[in-house]
Amino acid sequence: MNRLHILSLSLVLAIFSQTIYVTSGFRTGGLGEQQFATPGVQALVQANRNAIIRKLPEDILQPIGQMTAVVFREQLVAGTNYFIKVKLGGRGRPQYIHVRIYANLKNKSRVDGVKFVNQYDPIEFF
């Protein structure tokens, strides 16, 4: 192949790979589109329940009860950061938190952040 063919092929591959990232809603390092929580995301919340509770402020007045993943966004890094809106079901009015869970390439996960939010607050990087 001559240099023109190689350059043309490289350009086509670059455009094609960028199209795949844009149409799938992912950009490496950026947050993906908000999606409804899947059973896999709910399982991630349940697997990290105790770590999430440890990161909550100590002055919570209600029992935590059920933790229900509502919506989430993903960030592709060397693994995946999951930004998840979680509904805390205890007695009284439900409360909502945003949880950031990092899952590495070997599917080990850890809770990197928790913050209280309102029901309709959008999920953003924190």
PDB file of C-alpha atoms in Angstrom, residues 37-81:
ATOM      1  CA  ALA A  37     -31.540   1.509  36.623  1.00  0.00           C
ATOM      2  CA  THR A  38     -31.046  -2.072  35.527  1.00  0.00           C
ATOM      3  CA  PRO A  39     -30.987  -5.200  37.703  1.00  0.00           C
ATOM      4  CA  GLY A  40     -27.180  -5.107  37.405  1.00  0.00           C
ATOM      5  CA  VAL A  41     -27.018  -1.569  38.795  1.00  0.00           C
ATOM      6  CA  GLN A  42     -29.400  -2.545  41.622  1.00  0.00           C
ATOM      7  CA  ALA A  43     -27.124  -5.507  42.418  1.00  0.00           C
ATOM      8  CA  LEU A  44     -24.141  -3.135  42.529  1.00  0.00           C
ATOM      9  CA  VAL A  45     -25.972  -0.951  45.074  1.00  0.00           C
ATOM     10  CA  GLN A  46     -26.905  -4.000  47.171  1.00  0.00           C
ATOM     11  CA  ALA A  47     -23.355  -5.364  47.068  1.00  0.00           C
ATOM     12  CA  ASN A  48     -22.050  -2.013  48.379  1.00  0.00           C
ATOM     13  CA  ARG A  49     -24.914  -1.287  50.832  1.00  0.00           C
ATOM     14  CA  ASN A  50     -22.775  -1.296  53.983  1.00  0.00           C
ATOM     15  CA  ALA A  51     -20.125   0.952  52.434  1.00  0.00           C
ATOM     16  CA  ILE A  52     -22.851   3.389  51.311  1.00  0.00           C
ATOM     17  CA  ILE A  53     -24.321   3.478  54.835  1.00  0.00           C
ATOM     18  CA  ARG A  54     -20.868   4.147  56.324  1.00  0.00           C
ATOM     19  CA  LYS A  55     -20.493   7.195  54.067  1.00  0.00           C
ATOM     20  CA  LEU A  56     -23.851   8.710  55.097  1.00  0.00           C
ATOM     21  CA  PRO A  57     -23.899  11.414  57.798  1.00  0.00           C
ATOM     22  CA  GLU A  58     -24.386  10.031  61.304  1.00  0.00           C
ATOM     23  CA  ASP A  59     -27.317  12.346  62.076  1.00  0.00           C
ATOM     24  CA  ILE A  60     -29.821  10.569  59.814  1.00  0.00           C
ATOM     25  CA  LEU A  61     -33.018  10.259  61.822  1.00  0.00           C
ATOM     26  CA  GLN A  62     -34.778   7.482  59.944  1.00  0.00           C
ATOM     27  CA  PRO A  63     -33.765   3.872  59.435  1.00  0.00           C
ATOM     28  CA  ILE A  64     -32.300   3.332  55.977  1.00  0.00           C
ATOM     29  CA  GLY A  65     -34.563   0.461  54.888  1.00  0.00           C
ATOM     30  CA  GLN A  66     -34.616  -0.504  51.212  1.00  0.00           C
ATOM     31  CA  MET A  67     -32.111   1.082  48.806  1.00  0.00           C
ATOM     32  CA  THR A  68     -33.599   1.278  45.328  1.00  0.00           C
ATOM     33  CA  ALA A  69     -31.523   2.362  42.330  1.00  0.00           C
ATOM     34  CA  VAL A  70     -33.638   4.727  40.219  1.00  0.00           C
ATOM     35  CA  VAL A  71     -31.448   6.054  37.403  1.00  0.00           C
ATOM     36  CA  PHE A  72     -27.744   6.053  36.623  1.00  0.00           C
ATOM     37  CA  ARG A  73     -24.983   7.367  34.403  1.00  0.00           C
ATOM     38  CA  GLU A  74     -21.664   5.728  33.586  1.00  0.00           C
ATOM     39  CA  GLN A  75     -18.171   7.094  33.092  1.00  0.00           C
ATOM     40  CA  LEU A  76     -15.668   4.887  31.274  1.00  0.00           C
ATOM     41  CA  VAL A  77     -12.208   5.087  32.811  1.00  0.00           C
ATOM     42  CA  ALA A  78      -9.818   2.220  33.600  1.00  0.00           C
ATOM     43  CA  GLY A  79     -12.979   0.451  34.732  1.00  0.00           C
ATOM     44  CA  THR A  80     -16.341   2.192  35.168  1.00  0.00           C
ATOM     45  CA  ASN A  81     -17.622   4.877  37.510  1.00  0.00           C
TER      46      ASN A  81
END
